[in-house]
Tab-separated table of C-alpha atoms in Angstrom:
chain	number	residue	atom	x	y	z
O	1	MET	CA	5.095	27.770	-14.951
O	2	SER	CA	3.495	28.468	-18.333
O	3	SER	CA	3.214	26.634	-21.607
O	4	ALA	CA	5.346	27.187	-24.664
O	5	GLY	CA	2.708	29.538	-26.012
O	6	GLY	CA	2.747	31.568	-22.815
O	7	ASN	CA	-1.025	31.529	-22.343
O	8	THR	CA	-1.988	28.249	-20.654
O	9	GLU	CA	-1.534	27.959	-16.901
O	10	PRO	CA	-0.442	24.559	-15.555
O	11	ARG	CA	-2.885	22.505	-13.546
O	12	PHE	CA	-0.125	21.569	-11.083
O	13	SER	CA	-0.133	23.270	-7.681
O	14	ALA	CA	1.122	22.521	-4.201
O	15	ALA	CA	-2.451	22.580	-2.875
O	16	ARG	CA	-3.559	20.016	-5.458
O	17	VAL	CA	-0.655	17.730	-4.577
O	18	ALA	CA	-1.393	18.033	-0.860
O	19	TRP	CA	-5.097	17.319	-1.421
O	20	ARG	CA	-4.422	14.184	-3.493
O	21	ARG	CA	-1.960	12.888	-0.904
O	22	LEU	CA	-4.443	13.503	1.919
O	23	ARG	CA	-7.204	11.768	-0.047
O	24	ARG	CA	-5.016	8.700	-0.603
O	25	ARG	CA	-4.123	8.529	3.077
O	26	VAL	CA	-7.771	8.722	4.141
O	27	GLN	CA	-8.815	6.091	1.575
O	28	HIS	CA	-6.030	3.788	2.714
O	29	LEU	CA	-6.952	4.276	6.382
O	30	LEU	CA	-10.644	3.576	5.744
O	31	ARG	CA	-9.878	0.504	3.660
O	32	ARG	CA	-7.499	-0.928	6.250
O	33	SER	CA	-9.926	-0.177	9.091
O	34	TRP	CA	-12.864	-1.844	7.357
O	35	GLU	CA	-10.814	-5.029	6.926
O	36	ARG	CA	-10.815	-5.482	10.713
O	37	PRO	CA	-13.723	-7.629	12.008
O	38	VAL	CA	-14.047	-5.502	15.151
O	39	VAL	CA	-14.658	-2.378	13.080
O	40	ARG	CA	-17.281	-4.120	10.951
O	41	ALA	CA	-19.046	-5.497	14.022
O	42	SER	CA	-19.023	-2.087	15.718
O	43	ALA	CA	-20.437	-0.478	12.585
O	44	THR	CA	-23.190	-3.110	12.570
O	45	VAL	CA	-24.100	-2.279	16.180
O	46	VAL	CA	-24.338	1.431	15.409
O	47	LEU	CA	-26.360	0.814	12.241
O	48	LEU	CA	-28.758	-1.502	14.095
O	49	ALA	CA	-29.250	1.055	16.861
O	50	VAL	CA	-30.016	3.871	14.428
O	51	LEU	CA	-32.360	1.886	12.159
O	52	SER	CA	-34.159	0.240	15.078
O	53	GLY	CA	-34.553	3.593	16.802
O	54	VAL	CA	-36.150	5.155	13.751
O	55	ALA	CA	-38.427	2.125	13.254
O	56	LEU	CA	-39.481	2.131	16.916
O	57	HIS	CA	-40.248	5.836	16.754
O	58	VAL	CA	-42.422	5.397	13.652
O	59	ILE	CA	-44.318	2.476	15.234
O	60	GLU	CA	-44.876	3.999	18.684
O	61	ARG	CA	-45.357	7.721	18.049
O	62	LYS	CA	-49.161	7.474	17.619
O	63	ASP	CA	-49.820	5.271	20.664
O	64	SER	CA	-47.173	6.325	23.183
O	65	ALA	CA	-46.423	9.639	24.856
O	66	GLN	CA	-42.744	8.659	24.930
O	67	PHE	CA	-42.479	9.299	21.186
O	68	PRO	CA	-43.699	12.793	20.235
O	69	ASP	CA	-43.705	14.080	16.697
O	70	TRP	CA	-40.446	13.793	14.766
O	71	PRO	CA	-37.776	14.858	15.431
O	72	TYR	CA	-38.368	16.117	18.975
O	73	ASN	CA	-37.060	13.941	21.805
O	74	THR	CA	-36.118	11.142	19.405
O	75	LEU	CA	-32.622	10.670	20.823
O	76	ASP	CA	-33.930	10.672	24.398
O	77	GLY	CA	-36.714	8.270	23.462
O	78	SER	CA	-36.282	5.628	20.798
O	79	PHE	CA	-32.471	5.744	20.352
O	80	TRP	CA	-31.887	5.652	24.112
O	81	GLN	CA	-34.315	2.748	24.528
O	82	VAL	CA	-32.668	0.692	21.778
O	83	GLY	CA	-29.273	1.379	23.349
O	84	VAL	CA	-30.567	-0.013	26.642
O	85	LEU	CA	-31.956	-3.066	24.863
O	86	LEU	CA	-28.682	-3.723	23.070
O	87	PHE	CA	-26.366	-3.429	26.035
O	88	SER	CA	-28.368	-3.670	29.283
O	89	GLY	CA	-31.278	-6.011	28.642
O	90	TYR	CA	-35.004	-5.338	28.568
O	91	ASP	CA	-35.157	-2.956	31.543
O	92	ALA	CA	-36.422	0.205	29.857
O	93	GLU	CA	-40.102	1.142	29.805
O	94	PRO	CA	-41.571	-1.308	27.281
O	95	PRO	CA	-43.298	-0.164	24.097
O	96	GLU	CA	-47.105	-0.114	24.093
O	97	THR	CA	-47.798	-1.662	20.690
O	98	THR	CA	-47.408	-5.346	19.857
O	99	LEU	CA	-45.191	-4.569	16.872
O	100	GLY	CA	-43.035	-2.294	19.007
O	101	ARG	CA	-42.573	-5.025	21.637
O	102	ALA	CA	-41.628	-7.544	18.933
O	103	LEU	CA	-39.052	-5.125	17.553
O	104	SER	CA	-37.664	-4.545	21.046
O	105	PHE	CA	-37.266	-8.282	21.706
O	106	LEU	CA	-35.585	-8.703	18.309
O	107	CYS	CA	-33.136	-5.920	19.135
O	108	LEU	CA	-32.466	-7.545	22.502
O	109	PHE	CA	-31.472	-10.890	20.978
O	110	LEU	CA	-29.514	-9.262	18.148
O	111	GLY	CA	-27.702	-7.128	20.688
O	112	ILE	CA	-26.637	-10.194	22.679
O	113	ALA	CA	-25.433	-11.893	19.476
O	114	LEU	CA	-23.470	-8.822	18.406
O	115	VAL	CA	-21.792	-8.488	21.796
O	116	LEU	CA	-20.777	-12.159	21.643
O	117	MET	CA	-19.453	-11.638	18.121
O	118	LEU	CA	-17.445	-8.612	19.228
O	119	THR	CA	-15.942	-10.591	22.102
O	120	ALA	CA	-15.010	-13.485	19.804
O	121	ASP	CA	-13.479	-11.121	17.250
O	122	LEU	CA	-11.408	-9.383	19.900
O	123	SER	CA	-10.147	-12.708	21.247
O	124	SER	CA	-9.234	-14.051	17.808
O	125	GLN	CA	-7.568	-10.752	16.937
O	126	LEU	CA	-5.411	-10.918	20.062
O	127	VAL	CA	-4.358	-14.493	19.281
O	128	ALA	CA	-3.639	-13.662	15.640
O	129	THR	CA	-1.624	-10.606	16.652
O	130	ALA	CA	0.453	-12.673	19.077
O	131	LEU	CA	1.177	-15.318	16.427
O	132	ALA	CA	1.862	-12.760	13.712
O	133	GLY	CA	4.200	-10.807	15.982
O	134	ARG	CA	6.354	-13.917	16.337
O	135	GLY	CA	6.174	-14.757	12.642
O	136	ARG	CA	4.371	-18.089	13.107
O	137	LYS	CA	1.217	-17.236	11.214
O	138	THR	CA	0.622	-17.711	7.482
O	139	VAL	CA	-0.015	-14.279	6.000
O	140	ALA	CA	-3.149	-13.858	3.889
O	141	VAL	CA	-1.932	-11.143	1.530
O	142	ARG	CA	-1.347	-10.903	-2.197
O	143	GLY	CA	0.396	-8.458	-4.497
O	144	HIS	CA	2.834	-7.715	-1.688
O	145	VAL	CA	6.571	-7.084	-1.446
O	146	LEU	CA	8.546	-10.085	-0.208
O	147	LEU	CA	11.671	-9.077	1.722
O	148	CYS	CA	14.045	-11.997	2.335
O	149	GLY	CA	16.174	-11.045	5.328
O	150	TRP	CA	16.180	-8.506	8.138
O	151	HIS	CA	19.053	-6.252	9.227
O	152	HIS	CA	19.917	-2.552	9.315
O	153	THR	CA	19.772	-2.192	5.524
O	154	ALA	CA	16.429	-3.984	5.315
O	155	GLU	CA	15.041	-1.823	8.112
O	156	SER	CA	15.878	1.361	6.212
O	157	LEU	CA	14.394	-0.156	3.068
O	158	VAL	CA	11.098	-0.944	4.815
O	159	GLN	CA	10.911	2.535	6.309
O	160	GLN	CA	11.171	3.950	2.793
O	161	LEU	CA	8.595	1.562	1.344
O	162	VAL	CA	5.980	2.271	4.017
O	163	SER	CA	6.385	6.012	3.519
O	164	ARG	CA	2.990	7.692	3.319
O	165	GLU	CA	3.998	9.557	0.196
O	166	ARG	CA	4.613	6.410	-1.848
O	167	HIS	CA	1.893	5.323	-4.291
O	168	PRO	CA	0.836	2.655	-4.785
O	169	ARG	CA	1.540	1.377	-1.308
O	170	ARG	CA	1.970	-2.392	-1.016
O	171	GLU	CA	2.035	-4.588	2.041
O	172	ILE	CA	5.429	-5.998	3.002
O	173	VAL	CA	6.199	-9.501	4.250
O	174	VAL	CA	9.600	-9.928	5.907
O	175	VAL	CA	11.029	-13.468	5.935
O	176	ASP	CA	13.839	-14.002	8.421
O	177	GLY	CA	14.881	-16.831	10.705
O	178	HIS	CA	16.750	-14.771	13.286
O	179	THR	CA	14.176	-12.086	14.113
O	180	GLN	CA	11.355	-12.463	16.631
O	181	GLU	CA	10.011	-8.919	16.371
O	182	LEU	CA	10.363	-6.153	13.801
O	183	SER	CA	11.517	-2.696	14.821
O	184	VAL	CA	9.179	-1.117	12.251
O	185	PHE	CA	5.614	-0.920	13.568
O	186	ASP	CA	3.158	-0.637	10.710
O	187	PRO	CA	-0.056	-2.581	9.994
O	188	ASP	CA	1.142	-3.228	6.438
O	189	VAL	CA	4.399	-4.909	7.525
O	190	HIS	CA	4.263	-8.612	8.462
O	191	LEU	CA	6.876	-11.045	9.750
O	192	VAL	CA	7.244	-14.691	8.777
O	193	ALA	CA	9.866	-16.471	10.862
O	194	GLY	CA	11.969	-18.953	8.929
O	195	ASP	CA	14.666	-19.508	6.341
O	196	PRO	CA	13.988	-17.562	3.085
O	197	THR	CA	15.495	-20.463	1.107
O	198	ASP	CA	12.954	-22.921	2.557
O	199	HIS	CA	9.857	-23.609	0.449
O	200	GLN	CA	7.508	-24.109	3.401
O	201	THR	CA	8.558	-20.785	4.879
O	202	LEU	CA	8.002	-19.035	1.545
O	203	GLU	CA	4.582	-20.660	1.259
O	204	ARG	CA	3.638	-19.195	4.651
O	205	ALA	CA	4.767	-15.837	3.260
O	206	ASN	CA	2.443	-16.402	0.268
O	207	ALA	CA	5.369	-15.960	-2.125
O	208	ALA	CA	3.344	-17.460	-4.980
O	209	LEU	CA	1.119	-14.360	-4.999
O	210	ALA	CA	3.776	-11.732	-4.255
O	211	HIS	CA	4.363	-8.821	-6.618
O	212	THR	CA	8.060	-8.155	-5.971
O	213	ALA	CA	10.846	-9.962	-4.141
O	214	ILE	CA	13.774	-8.099	-2.610
O	215	ILE	CA	16.748	-10.183	-1.524
O	216	PRO	CA	19.396	-8.094	0.260
O	217	ILE	CA	22.799	-9.308	1.390
O	218	ASP	CA	22.669	-11.331	4.607
O	219	TRP	CA	25.297	-9.516	6.655
O	220	LYS	CA	25.069	-12.117	9.416
O	221	LEU	CA	26.966	-14.552	7.169
O	222	SER	CA	30.610	-14.460	6.151
O	223	GLU	CA	31.513	-12.676	2.902
O	224	ASP	CA	32.460	-15.961	1.218
O	225	VAL	CA	28.898	-17.305	1.293
O	226	GLN	CA	26.769	-14.156	1.125
O	227	ASP	CA	26.279	-14.163	-2.652
O	228	SER	CA	25.683	-17.924	-2.649
O	229	ARG	CA	22.949	-17.468	-0.075
O	230	THR	CA	21.389	-14.735	-2.212
O	231	THR	CA	21.404	-17.063	-5.235
O	232	LEU	CA	19.676	-19.857	-3.296
O	233	ALA	CA	17.004	-17.478	-2.028
O	234	ALA	CA	16.359	-16.181	-5.558
O	235	LEU	CA	16.004	-19.727	-6.909
O	236	ALA	CA	13.619	-20.686	-4.097
O	237	VAL	CA	11.394	-17.645	-4.624
O	238	ARG	CA	11.271	-18.007	-8.407
O	239	SER	CA	10.472	-21.712	-8.152
O	240	LEU	CA	7.230	-20.789	-6.374
O	241	ASN	CA	6.494	-17.697	-8.446
O	242	PRO	CA	8.266	-17.576	-11.843
O	243	GLU	CA	6.518	-14.288	-12.731
O	244	ILE	CA	7.644	-12.373	-9.645
O	245	TYR	CA	9.835	-9.311	-10.195
O	246	THR	CA	13.052	-10.055	-8.314
O	247	CYS	CA	15.633	-7.529	-7.107
O	248	VAL	CA	18.785	-8.829	-5.416
O	249	GLU	CA	21.752	-7.193	-3.761
O	250	VAL	CA	25.182	-8.488	-4.785
O	251	LEU	CA	28.367	-8.089	-2.775
O	252	ARG	CA	31.051	-8.974	-5.324
O	253	PRO	CA	30.879	-7.688	-8.919
O	254	GLN	CA	32.289	-10.951	-10.318
O	255	ASN	CA	29.267	-12.825	-8.942
O	256	LYS	CA	26.718	-10.558	-10.587
O	257	ARG	CA	26.548	-12.449	-13.887
O	258	HIS	CA	26.144	-15.777	-12.068
O	259	ILE	CA	23.176	-14.469	-10.093
O	260	GLN	CA	21.614	-12.987	-13.229
O	261	ARG	CA	21.515	-16.477	-14.735
O	262	THR	CA	18.919	-17.448	-12.130
O	263	GLY	CA	16.463	-15.179	-13.930
O	264	VAL	CA	16.423	-12.250	-11.514
O	265	ASP	CA	15.228	-8.978	-12.997
O	266	GLU	CA	17.664	-6.633	-11.277
O	267	ALA	CA	21.000	-7.351	-9.605
O	268	VAL	CA	22.388	-4.352	-7.740
O	269	CYS	CA	26.075	-4.391	-6.858
O	270	LEU	CA	26.868	-1.837	-4.184
O	271	GLY	CA	30.522	-1.636	-5.163
O	272	GLU	CA	29.754	-0.774	-8.780
O	273	LEU	CA	27.174	1.854	-7.884
O	274	SER	CA	29.456	3.490	-5.333
O	275	VAL	CA	32.318	3.755	-7.819
O	276	ARG	CA	30.107	5.249	-10.525
O	277	LEU	CA	28.476	7.721	-8.157
O	278	LEU	CA	31.783	8.867	-6.695
O	279	THR	CA	33.264	9.268	-10.171
O	280	ALA	CA	30.314	11.331	-11.376
O	281	ALA	CA	30.320	13.423	-8.191
O	282	THR	CA	33.889	14.539	-8.866
O	283	VAL	CA	32.669	16.130	-12.111
O	284	ALA	CA	29.218	17.316	-11.001
O	285	HIS	CA	29.592	18.408	-7.397
O	286	GLY	CA	26.528	17.714	-5.273
O	287	LEU	CA	25.355	14.859	-7.476
O	288	SER	CA	25.218	12.429	-4.563
O	289	ARG	CA	22.829	14.735	-2.693
O	290	LEU	CA	20.667	15.037	-5.802
O	291	VAL	CA	20.451	11.258	-6.210
O	292	ALA	CA	19.641	10.810	-2.511
O	293	GLU	CA	16.875	13.416	-2.758
O	294	ILE	CA	15.267	11.813	-5.810
O	295	LEU	CA	15.407	8.307	-4.342
O	296	THR	CA	13.875	9.320	-0.996
O	297	PHE	CA	10.190	8.436	-0.837
O	298	ASN	CA	8.959	10.458	2.122
O	299	HIS	CA	9.219	13.946	0.618
O	300	GLY	CA	9.594	15.794	-2.655
O	301	SER	CA	9.229	14.270	-6.095
O	302	GLU	CA	9.723	10.588	-6.871
O	303	ILE	CA	10.508	8.511	-9.940
O	304	TYR	CA	7.531	6.555	-11.300
O	305	ARG	CA	7.515	3.897	-14.013
O	306	VAL	CA	4.287	4.015	-15.999
O	307	ALA	CA	3.053	2.368	-19.176
O	308	LEU	CA	2.661	4.479	-22.301
O	309	PRO	CA	-1.028	4.664	-23.299
O	310	ALA	CA	-1.743	3.448	-26.831
O	311	GLU	CA	-3.182	6.885	-27.645
O	312	LEU	CA	0.271	8.461	-27.263
O	313	ALA	CA	2.127	6.057	-29.570
O	314	GLY	CA	3.728	7.996	-32.409
O	315	ARG	CA	4.152	11.189	-30.384
O	316	SER	CA	7.639	12.534	-29.862
O	317	PHE	CA	9.581	12.427	-26.610
O	318	ARG	CA	9.893	16.236	-26.626
O	319	TRP	CA	6.154	16.712	-27.077
O	320	LEU	CA	5.297	14.456	-24.136
O	321	LEU	CA	8.017	16.096	-22.013
O	322	ALA	CA	6.445	19.520	-22.596
O	323	GLN	CA	2.882	18.294	-22.000
O	324	LEU	CA	3.708	16.524	-18.744
O	325	ASN	CA	5.648	19.462	-17.367
O	326	GLN	CA	2.978	21.960	-18.343
O	327	ARG	CA	-0.042	20.064	-17.058
O	328	SER	CA	1.257	18.292	-13.941
O	329	GLY	CA	4.696	19.660	-13.101
O	330	ALA	CA	6.276	16.288	-13.952
O	331	ILE	CA	9.499	15.694	-15.879
O	332	LEU	CA	9.877	12.860	-18.385
O	333	LEU	CA	13.312	11.316	-17.811
O	334	SER	CA	13.620	8.124	-19.842
O	335	VAL	CA	11.878	5.587	-22.019
O	336	GLU	CA	12.264	1.836	-21.542
O	337	ARG	CA	11.900	-0.197	-24.735
O	338	GLN	CA	12.560	-3.933	-24.965
O	339	GLY	CA	14.881	-3.857	-21.960
O	340	GLU	CA	16.876	-0.841	-23.185
O	341	ILE	CA	16.767	2.566	-21.486
O	342	PHE	CA	16.761	5.804	-23.513
O	343	THR	CA	17.449	8.771	-21.217
O	344	ASN	CA	16.678	12.227	-22.598
O	345	PRO	CA	17.036	10.998	-26.205
O	346	LEU	CA	18.172	13.476	-28.828
O	347	GLY	CA	16.411	14.297	-32.056
O	348	GLU	CA	12.854	13.325	-33.001
O	349	PHE	CA	12.575	10.262	-30.769
O	350	LEU	CA	9.107	8.789	-31.359
O	351	LEU	CA	7.273	6.808	-28.706
O	352	GLN	CA	6.051	3.312	-29.524
O	353	ALA	CA	3.345	1.019	-28.183
O	354	GLY	CA	4.675	-1.034	-25.278
O	355	ASP	CA	7.105	1.648	-24.079
O	356	ARG	CA	7.503	2.326	-20.363
O	357	LEU	CA	8.101	5.851	-19.098
O	358	PHE	CA	10.246	6.977	-16.174
O	359	VAL	CA	8.740	10.178	-14.812
O	360	LEU	CA	9.950	12.463	-12.010
O	361	SER	CA	6.811	13.778	-10.358
O	362	PRO	CA	5.396	14.770	-6.945
O	363	LEU	CA	2.483	12.365	-7.614
O	364	CYS	CA	2.033	9.220	-9.652
O	365	PRO	CA	1.034	10.322	-13.183
O	366	GLU	CA	-2.554	9.379	-13.969
O	367	ASN	CA	-4.768	9.579	-17.049
O	368	LEU	CA	-1.883	10.084	-19.458
O	369	ALA	CA	-4.199	9.161	-22.325
O	370	GLU	CA	-5.959	12.519	-21.857
O	371	LEU	CA	-2.832	14.251	-23.165
O	372	ALA	CA	-3.612	12.910	-26.642
O	373	ASP	CA	-6.443	15.464	-26.872
O	374	HIS	CA	-4.037	18.371	-26.371
O	375	GLY	CA	-1.909	19.166	-29.355
């Protein structure tokens, strides 16, 4: 792909996309691992062994034949001795200097304390995992996605949300009173057992600090009460968190306007969407496959909603479309302004401060403000 002038090569490449995705996965894995007490305690043990080994070598190398000049025999000498002190007691050949003996005794007591801490952490982790697996534990998360209900549709939804390709990736808290164990095994997915219309249950799900609430149709109920149940759940969630972005699934089109009065941000009626998609597919064959491809998170490009940087206010839609495509391989689809969507606007459509952009891209667009320096 080249620019309009035919000289500038795009910075987008498959290798760059793959590298950024790999980097995000590694960062996420490291961050999640460090949150575990067992990992932190294990890292402390390793760090203590290394630092103590170096210190013992420096102290003893002039007075003991066990510690020749650095770095020869260091691992067999000081590091091995500290390892024995940490995990087996003071049964290695003792150091010869007073300072070395003091350091050895200190390592011995610290080693015992660390082993006890590791044992306590493992025990508490097992108990917490057992409680969390049954949904009885209060989740300590924030900025998460709150999913009210669990069934086949919700399972597919969670599988999409936990896709490794999705960025940013948020933790998910499932609230359901009929499920004892989730079929999706992921460290970022939590279960809270209980009624999603009950305030105490929502408090255990930390709904007050959630980022988004998704309320699908409860297919375990009869059709006559499904939309009513959805309305009650939306009211309960918004009473605890009025600022939460709420998406609900509606069964009957005539109930959509009633649910919207509760203040939900998006009400999706499956019947309406199906009719519109089928109608459009009769004119543009293959449209349903295109929509399914775009809305699938685990491969290909995705649709991202990003804020327009102040530096780009006053630029035209066509200019930003060309810049994004040239520099990152992304396609600018629409502009959201004061609740209204402008898709591929005609003419000299100028961007304004406060606009939101819908972009089709293999990666989440970043540093859009840098485009202001080009053209």
